[in-house]
Coordinates of C-alpha atoms in Angstrom, one line a residue:
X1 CA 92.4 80.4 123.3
X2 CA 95.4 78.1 124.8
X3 CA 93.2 74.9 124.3
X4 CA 96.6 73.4 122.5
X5 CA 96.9 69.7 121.4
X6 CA 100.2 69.7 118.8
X7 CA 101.4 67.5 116.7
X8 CA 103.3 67.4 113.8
X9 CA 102.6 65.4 110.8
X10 CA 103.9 65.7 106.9
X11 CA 101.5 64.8 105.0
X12 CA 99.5 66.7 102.0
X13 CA 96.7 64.9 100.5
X14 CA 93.9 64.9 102.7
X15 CA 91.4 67.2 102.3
X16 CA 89.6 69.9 104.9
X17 CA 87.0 68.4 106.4
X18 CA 83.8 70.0 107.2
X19 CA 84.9 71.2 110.6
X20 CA 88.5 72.2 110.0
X21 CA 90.4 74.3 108.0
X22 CA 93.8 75.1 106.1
X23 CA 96.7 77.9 106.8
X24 CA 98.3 77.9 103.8
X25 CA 101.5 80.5 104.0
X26 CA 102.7 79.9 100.3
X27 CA 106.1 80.4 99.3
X28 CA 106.5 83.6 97.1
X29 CA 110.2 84.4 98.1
X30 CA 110.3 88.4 99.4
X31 CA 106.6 88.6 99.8
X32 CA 103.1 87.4 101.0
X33 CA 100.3 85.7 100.0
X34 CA 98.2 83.5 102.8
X35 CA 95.4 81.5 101.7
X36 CA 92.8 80.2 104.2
X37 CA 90.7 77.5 103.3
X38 CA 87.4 76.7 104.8
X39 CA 84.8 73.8 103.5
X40 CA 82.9 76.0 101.5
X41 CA 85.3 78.7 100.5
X42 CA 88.4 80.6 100.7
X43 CA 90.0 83.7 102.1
X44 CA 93.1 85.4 100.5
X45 CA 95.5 87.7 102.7
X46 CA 97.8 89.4 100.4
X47 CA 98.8 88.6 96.7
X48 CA 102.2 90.2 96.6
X49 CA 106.1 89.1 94.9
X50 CA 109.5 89.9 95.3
X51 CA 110.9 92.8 93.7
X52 CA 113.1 91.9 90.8
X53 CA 112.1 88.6 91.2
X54 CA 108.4 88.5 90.0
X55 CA 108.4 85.9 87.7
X56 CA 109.8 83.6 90.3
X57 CA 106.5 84.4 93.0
X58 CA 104.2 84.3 89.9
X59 CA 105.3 80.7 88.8
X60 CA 105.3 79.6 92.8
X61 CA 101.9 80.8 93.3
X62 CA 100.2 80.6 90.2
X63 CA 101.7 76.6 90.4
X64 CA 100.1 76.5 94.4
X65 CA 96.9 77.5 93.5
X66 CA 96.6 75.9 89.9
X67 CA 97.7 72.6 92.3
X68 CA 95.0 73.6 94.9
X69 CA 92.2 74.3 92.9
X70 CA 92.7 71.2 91.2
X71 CA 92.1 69.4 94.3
X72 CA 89.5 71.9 95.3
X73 CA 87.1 71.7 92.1
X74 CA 83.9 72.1 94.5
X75 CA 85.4 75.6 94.9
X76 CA 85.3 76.6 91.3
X77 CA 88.9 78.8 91.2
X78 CA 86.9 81.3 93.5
X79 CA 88.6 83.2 96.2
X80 CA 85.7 84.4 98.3
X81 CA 87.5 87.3 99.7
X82 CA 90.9 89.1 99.5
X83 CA 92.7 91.6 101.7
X84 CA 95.4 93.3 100.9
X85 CA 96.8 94.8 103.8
X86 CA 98.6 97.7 102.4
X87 CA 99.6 98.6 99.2
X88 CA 103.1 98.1 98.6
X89 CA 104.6 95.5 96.1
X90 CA 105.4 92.7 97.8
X91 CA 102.0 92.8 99.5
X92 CA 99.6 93.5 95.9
X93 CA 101.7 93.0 92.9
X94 CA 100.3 89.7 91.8
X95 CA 96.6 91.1 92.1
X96 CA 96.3 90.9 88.5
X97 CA 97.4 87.8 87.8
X98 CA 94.5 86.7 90.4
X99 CA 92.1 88.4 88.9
X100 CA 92.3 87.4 85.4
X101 CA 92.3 83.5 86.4
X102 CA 90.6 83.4 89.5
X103 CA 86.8 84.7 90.6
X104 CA 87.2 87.1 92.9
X105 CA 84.6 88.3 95.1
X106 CA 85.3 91.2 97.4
X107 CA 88.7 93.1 98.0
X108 CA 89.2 94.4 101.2
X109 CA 91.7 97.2 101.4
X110 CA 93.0 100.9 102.4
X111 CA 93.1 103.9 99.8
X112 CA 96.1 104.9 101.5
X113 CA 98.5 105.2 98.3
X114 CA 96.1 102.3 96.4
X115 CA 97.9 101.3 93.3
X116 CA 96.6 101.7 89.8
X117 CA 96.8 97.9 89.6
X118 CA 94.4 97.1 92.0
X119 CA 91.8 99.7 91.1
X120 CA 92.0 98.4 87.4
X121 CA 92.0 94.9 88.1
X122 CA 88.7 95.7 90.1
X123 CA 86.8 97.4 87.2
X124 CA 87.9 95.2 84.8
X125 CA 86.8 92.0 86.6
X126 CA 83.8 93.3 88.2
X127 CA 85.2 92.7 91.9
X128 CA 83.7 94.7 95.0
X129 CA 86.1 96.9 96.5
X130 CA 85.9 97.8 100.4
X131 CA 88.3 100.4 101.8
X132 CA 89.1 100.5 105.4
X133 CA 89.8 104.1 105.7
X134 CA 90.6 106.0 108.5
X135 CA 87.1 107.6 109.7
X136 CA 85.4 104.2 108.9
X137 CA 88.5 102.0 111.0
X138 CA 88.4 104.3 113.9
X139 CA 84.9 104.5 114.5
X140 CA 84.7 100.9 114.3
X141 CA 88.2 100.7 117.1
X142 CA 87.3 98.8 120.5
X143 CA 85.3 96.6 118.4
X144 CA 86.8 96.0 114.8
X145 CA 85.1 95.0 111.7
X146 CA 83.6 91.7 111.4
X147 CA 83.9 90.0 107.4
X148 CA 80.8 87.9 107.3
X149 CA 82.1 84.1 106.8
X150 CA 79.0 81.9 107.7
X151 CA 79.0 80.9 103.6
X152 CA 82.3 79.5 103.6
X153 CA 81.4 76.4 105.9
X154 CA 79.0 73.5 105.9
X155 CA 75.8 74.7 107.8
X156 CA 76.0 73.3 111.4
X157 CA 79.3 73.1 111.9
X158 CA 82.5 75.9 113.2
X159 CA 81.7 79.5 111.6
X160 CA 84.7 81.3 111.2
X161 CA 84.9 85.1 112.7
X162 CA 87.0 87.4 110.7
X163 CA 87.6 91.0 112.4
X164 CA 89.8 94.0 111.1
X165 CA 90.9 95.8 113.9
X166 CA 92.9 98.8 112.1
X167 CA 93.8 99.7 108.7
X168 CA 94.3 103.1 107.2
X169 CA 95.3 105.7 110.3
X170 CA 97.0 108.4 108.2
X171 CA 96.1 111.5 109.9
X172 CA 96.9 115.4 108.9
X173 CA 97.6 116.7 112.6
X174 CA 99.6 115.2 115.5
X175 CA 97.1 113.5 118.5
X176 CA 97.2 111.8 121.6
X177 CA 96.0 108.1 122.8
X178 CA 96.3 107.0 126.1
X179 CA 98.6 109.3 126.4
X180 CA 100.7 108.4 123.4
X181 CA 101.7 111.4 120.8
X182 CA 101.4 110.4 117.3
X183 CA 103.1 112.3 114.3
X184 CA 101.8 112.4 111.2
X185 CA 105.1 111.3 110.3
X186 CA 104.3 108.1 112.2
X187 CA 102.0 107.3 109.4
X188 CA 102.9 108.4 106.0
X189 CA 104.5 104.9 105.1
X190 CA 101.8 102.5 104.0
X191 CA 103.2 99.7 106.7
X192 CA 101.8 101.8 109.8
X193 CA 98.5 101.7 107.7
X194 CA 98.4 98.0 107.5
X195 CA 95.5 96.4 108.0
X196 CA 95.5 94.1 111.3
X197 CA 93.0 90.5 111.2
X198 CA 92.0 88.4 113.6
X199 CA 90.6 84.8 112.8
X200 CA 88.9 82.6 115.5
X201 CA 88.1 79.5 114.9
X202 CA 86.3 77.5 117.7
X203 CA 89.5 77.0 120.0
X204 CA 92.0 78.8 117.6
X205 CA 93.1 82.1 116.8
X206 CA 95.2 83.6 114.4
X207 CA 96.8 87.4 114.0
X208 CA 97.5 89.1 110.9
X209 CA 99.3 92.3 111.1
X210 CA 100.8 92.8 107.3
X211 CA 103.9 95.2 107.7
X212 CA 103.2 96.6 111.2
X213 CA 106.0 98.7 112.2
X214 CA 106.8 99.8 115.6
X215 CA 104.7 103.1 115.8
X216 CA 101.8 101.4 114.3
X217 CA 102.1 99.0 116.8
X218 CA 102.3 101.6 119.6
X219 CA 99.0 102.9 118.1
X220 CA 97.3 99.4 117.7
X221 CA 97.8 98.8 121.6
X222 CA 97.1 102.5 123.0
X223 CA 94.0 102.3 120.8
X224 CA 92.9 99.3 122.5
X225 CA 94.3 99.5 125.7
X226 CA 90.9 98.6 127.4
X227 CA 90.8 95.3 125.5
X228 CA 93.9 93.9 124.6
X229 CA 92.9 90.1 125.5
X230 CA 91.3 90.8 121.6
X231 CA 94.8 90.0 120.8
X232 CA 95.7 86.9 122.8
X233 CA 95.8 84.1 119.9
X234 CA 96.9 80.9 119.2
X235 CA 99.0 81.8 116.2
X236 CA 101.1 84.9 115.0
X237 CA 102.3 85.5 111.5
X238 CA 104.7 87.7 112.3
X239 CA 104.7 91.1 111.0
X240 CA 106.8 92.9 108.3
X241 CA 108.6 89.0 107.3
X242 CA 110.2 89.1 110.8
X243 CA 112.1 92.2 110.3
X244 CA 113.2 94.5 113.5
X245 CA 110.6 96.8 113.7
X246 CA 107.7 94.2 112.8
X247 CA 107.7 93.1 116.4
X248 CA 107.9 94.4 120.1
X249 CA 108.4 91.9 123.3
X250 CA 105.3 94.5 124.6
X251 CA 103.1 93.2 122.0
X252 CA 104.4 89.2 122.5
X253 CA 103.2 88.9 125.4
X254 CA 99.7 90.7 125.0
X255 CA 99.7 88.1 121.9
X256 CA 101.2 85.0 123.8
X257 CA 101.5 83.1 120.5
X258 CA 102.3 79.4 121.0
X259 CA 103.3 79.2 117.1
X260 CA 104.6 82.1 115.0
X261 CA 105.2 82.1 110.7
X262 CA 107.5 84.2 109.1
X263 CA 106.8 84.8 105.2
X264 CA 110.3 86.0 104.1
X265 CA 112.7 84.7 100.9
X266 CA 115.8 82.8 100.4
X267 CA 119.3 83.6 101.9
X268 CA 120.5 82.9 97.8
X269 CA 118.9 86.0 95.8
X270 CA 121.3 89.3 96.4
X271 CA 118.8 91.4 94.5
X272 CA 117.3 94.9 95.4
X273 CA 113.7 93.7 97.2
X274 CA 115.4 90.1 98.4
X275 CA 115.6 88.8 101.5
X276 CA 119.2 89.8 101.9
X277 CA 118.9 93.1 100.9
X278 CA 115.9 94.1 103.8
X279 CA 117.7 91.6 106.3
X280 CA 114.8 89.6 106.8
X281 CA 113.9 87.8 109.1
X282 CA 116.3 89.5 111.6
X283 CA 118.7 87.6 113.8
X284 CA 117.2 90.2 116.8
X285 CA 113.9 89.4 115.9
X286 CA 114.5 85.5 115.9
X287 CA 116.1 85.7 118.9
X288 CA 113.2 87.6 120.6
X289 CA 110.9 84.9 119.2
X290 CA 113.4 82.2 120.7
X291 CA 112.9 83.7 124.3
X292 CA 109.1 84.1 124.2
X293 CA 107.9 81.9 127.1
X294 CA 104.3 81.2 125.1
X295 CA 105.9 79.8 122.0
X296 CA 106.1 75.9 122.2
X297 CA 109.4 74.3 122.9
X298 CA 110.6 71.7 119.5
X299 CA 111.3 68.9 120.7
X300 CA 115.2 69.4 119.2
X301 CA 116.0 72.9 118.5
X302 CA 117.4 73.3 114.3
X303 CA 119.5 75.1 113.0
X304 CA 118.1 78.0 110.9
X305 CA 119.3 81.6 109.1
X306 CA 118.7 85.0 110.4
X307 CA 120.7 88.5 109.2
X308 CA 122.4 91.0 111.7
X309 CA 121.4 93.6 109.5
X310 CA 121.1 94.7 105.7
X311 CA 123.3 93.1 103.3
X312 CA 125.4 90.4 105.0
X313 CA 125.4 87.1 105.3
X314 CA 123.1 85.3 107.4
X315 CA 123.6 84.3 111.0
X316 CA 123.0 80.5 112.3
X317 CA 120.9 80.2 114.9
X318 CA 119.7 77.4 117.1
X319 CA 116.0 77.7 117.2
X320 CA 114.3 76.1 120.1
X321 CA 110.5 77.6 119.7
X322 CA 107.4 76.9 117.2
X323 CA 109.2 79.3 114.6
X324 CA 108.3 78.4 110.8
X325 CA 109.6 80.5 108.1
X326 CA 108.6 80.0 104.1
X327 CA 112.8 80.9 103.6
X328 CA 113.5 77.7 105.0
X329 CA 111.2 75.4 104.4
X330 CA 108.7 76.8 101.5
X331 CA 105.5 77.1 101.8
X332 CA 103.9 76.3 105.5
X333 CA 100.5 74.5 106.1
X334 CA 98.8 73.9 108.8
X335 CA 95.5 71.6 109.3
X336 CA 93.0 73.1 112.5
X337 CA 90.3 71.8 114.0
X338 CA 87.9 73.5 115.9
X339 CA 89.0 71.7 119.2
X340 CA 92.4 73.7 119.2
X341 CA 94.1 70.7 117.5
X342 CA 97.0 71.7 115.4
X343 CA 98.8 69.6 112.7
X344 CA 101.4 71.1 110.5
X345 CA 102.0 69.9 106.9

């Protein structure tokens, strides 16, 4: 997967072309919301906002998409399938708003704690609802779940391969992987249920892992510890909005990333749910990123914000690796072609 050509290019106005396709990290402060955009169709990962600060991420992505679809009229406002990688606010609480002005055709999710939201905004619109539960997930471990994508390009050209690799593990009674001892404990906070997606495209690969936390982590990689090359990608959109426990140096270098997105708010909001008050991204976390040999060198390091912790003022940090975050920039694009060749928007 480390058939890299980068280059970096702003530009917005050209389309996807029939063997390419769009990374969209859109700016919704506190919160995610990742489209993918193929030739034929799109793929939504997350629909969430910030907490006390909703009707700021509704303008920003109801504004991104109106602007998208508008450009994108051959795709008729449809979002051919959404995940929602756990069921906390800033991960779902803009699934309504989706799914009155959008077609939507499948939800992929866990039951783990599902909101009432969701499940009415699925009867309501008619949408299918998939849950990845825990019987289903871990049967399915060593190999993952492929989401069918063939539809979403132009016949004869990349297909895009979609696998969920763990979603729902809540369990009743304590076990053992590979030696690891797992608590229930471990898992009674939707995060550690998180469902984790891998994208390949030709030459490039991408890793979703929602709001991973450390023991999810530990259970992701002692699951698979017969096949962890599944995770060597090209791309990493960092888990939990770069926070401290989102990301291990253990599971950096299985990944070997040579770009990594962060989907975290403004340093400016002080409210409960901002970026401020969870300390994301963390300063630690950056500067883990900022010593991971994979990640490709800038050309000049910048000059970005981190926190130390909770509810202080941000660090400044020189930042001398791939490192995008939508707190400092907005939202992130990034055009792929099926040769490995990378251009960001």
């Amino acid at each position: 997967m480390k058939h890299i050509l980068f280059t970096i290019l702003v530009v917005f106005s050209f389309s996807v072309k029939a063997d390419d396709f769009k990374a969209h990290f859109i700016n919704v402060g506190q919160a995610d919301a990742t489209l993918l955009e193929f030739s034929k169709g799109t793929v939504m990962i997350d629909a969430g906002g910030e907490l006390h600060n909703i009707k700021s991420s509704r303008t920003s992505l109801g504004n991104y998409l109106t602007t998208f679809y508008q450009r994108r009229t051959d795709l008729k406002k449809t979002i051919d399938v959404l995940i929602i990688t756990h069921n906390h606010y800033d991960h779902i609480s803009l699934i309504t708003d989706l799914s009155k002005n959008y077609t939507i055709k499948r939800i992929i999710t866990s039951k783990f704690k599902l909101t009432k939201e969701l499940k009415k905004a699925a009867k309501n619109e008619k949408i299918q609802l998939e849950f990845m539960d825990y019987r289903f997930m871990d049967s399915l471990m060593l190999k993952g779940y492929e989401v069918d994508l063939k539809n979403l390009v132009t016949a004869g050209t990349t297909i895009p391969k979609l696998t969920l690799y763990s979603g729902e593990i809540s369990v009743k009674v304590k076990h053992t992987v590979n030696g690891h001892t797992f608590p229930p404990s471990n898992f009674s906070n939707p995060n550690n249920n998180s469902i984790v997606s891998k994208l390949v495209y030709g030459k490039t690969s991408m890793l979703f892992t929602g709001d991973l936390e450390h023991e999810g982590i530990e259970y992701l990689t002692a699951k698979y510890h017969n096949n962890l090359s599944l995770f060597d990608v090209d791309f990493y959109h960092v888990g939990h909005h770069g926070a401290e426990n989102g990301t291990t140096k253990e599971l950096l270098e299985i990944m070997t990333p040579k770009i990594a997105l962060i989907s975290a708010g403004d340093s400016t909001n002080r409210n409960g749910g901002s970026a401020w008050d969870h300390g994301h991204p963390r300063k630690s976390t950056l500067e883990l990123l900022n010593t991971q040999a994979s990640l490709a060198n800038r050309n000049q390091p910048i000059k970005v914000h981190a926190y130390p912790s909770q509810e202080v003022a941000p660090a400044i940090i020189d930042l001398k690796k791939e490192v995008y975050c939508t707190c400092w920039t907005g939202t992130i694009v990034m055009l792929v072609d099926s040769n490995g060749k990378y251009t960001k928007q």
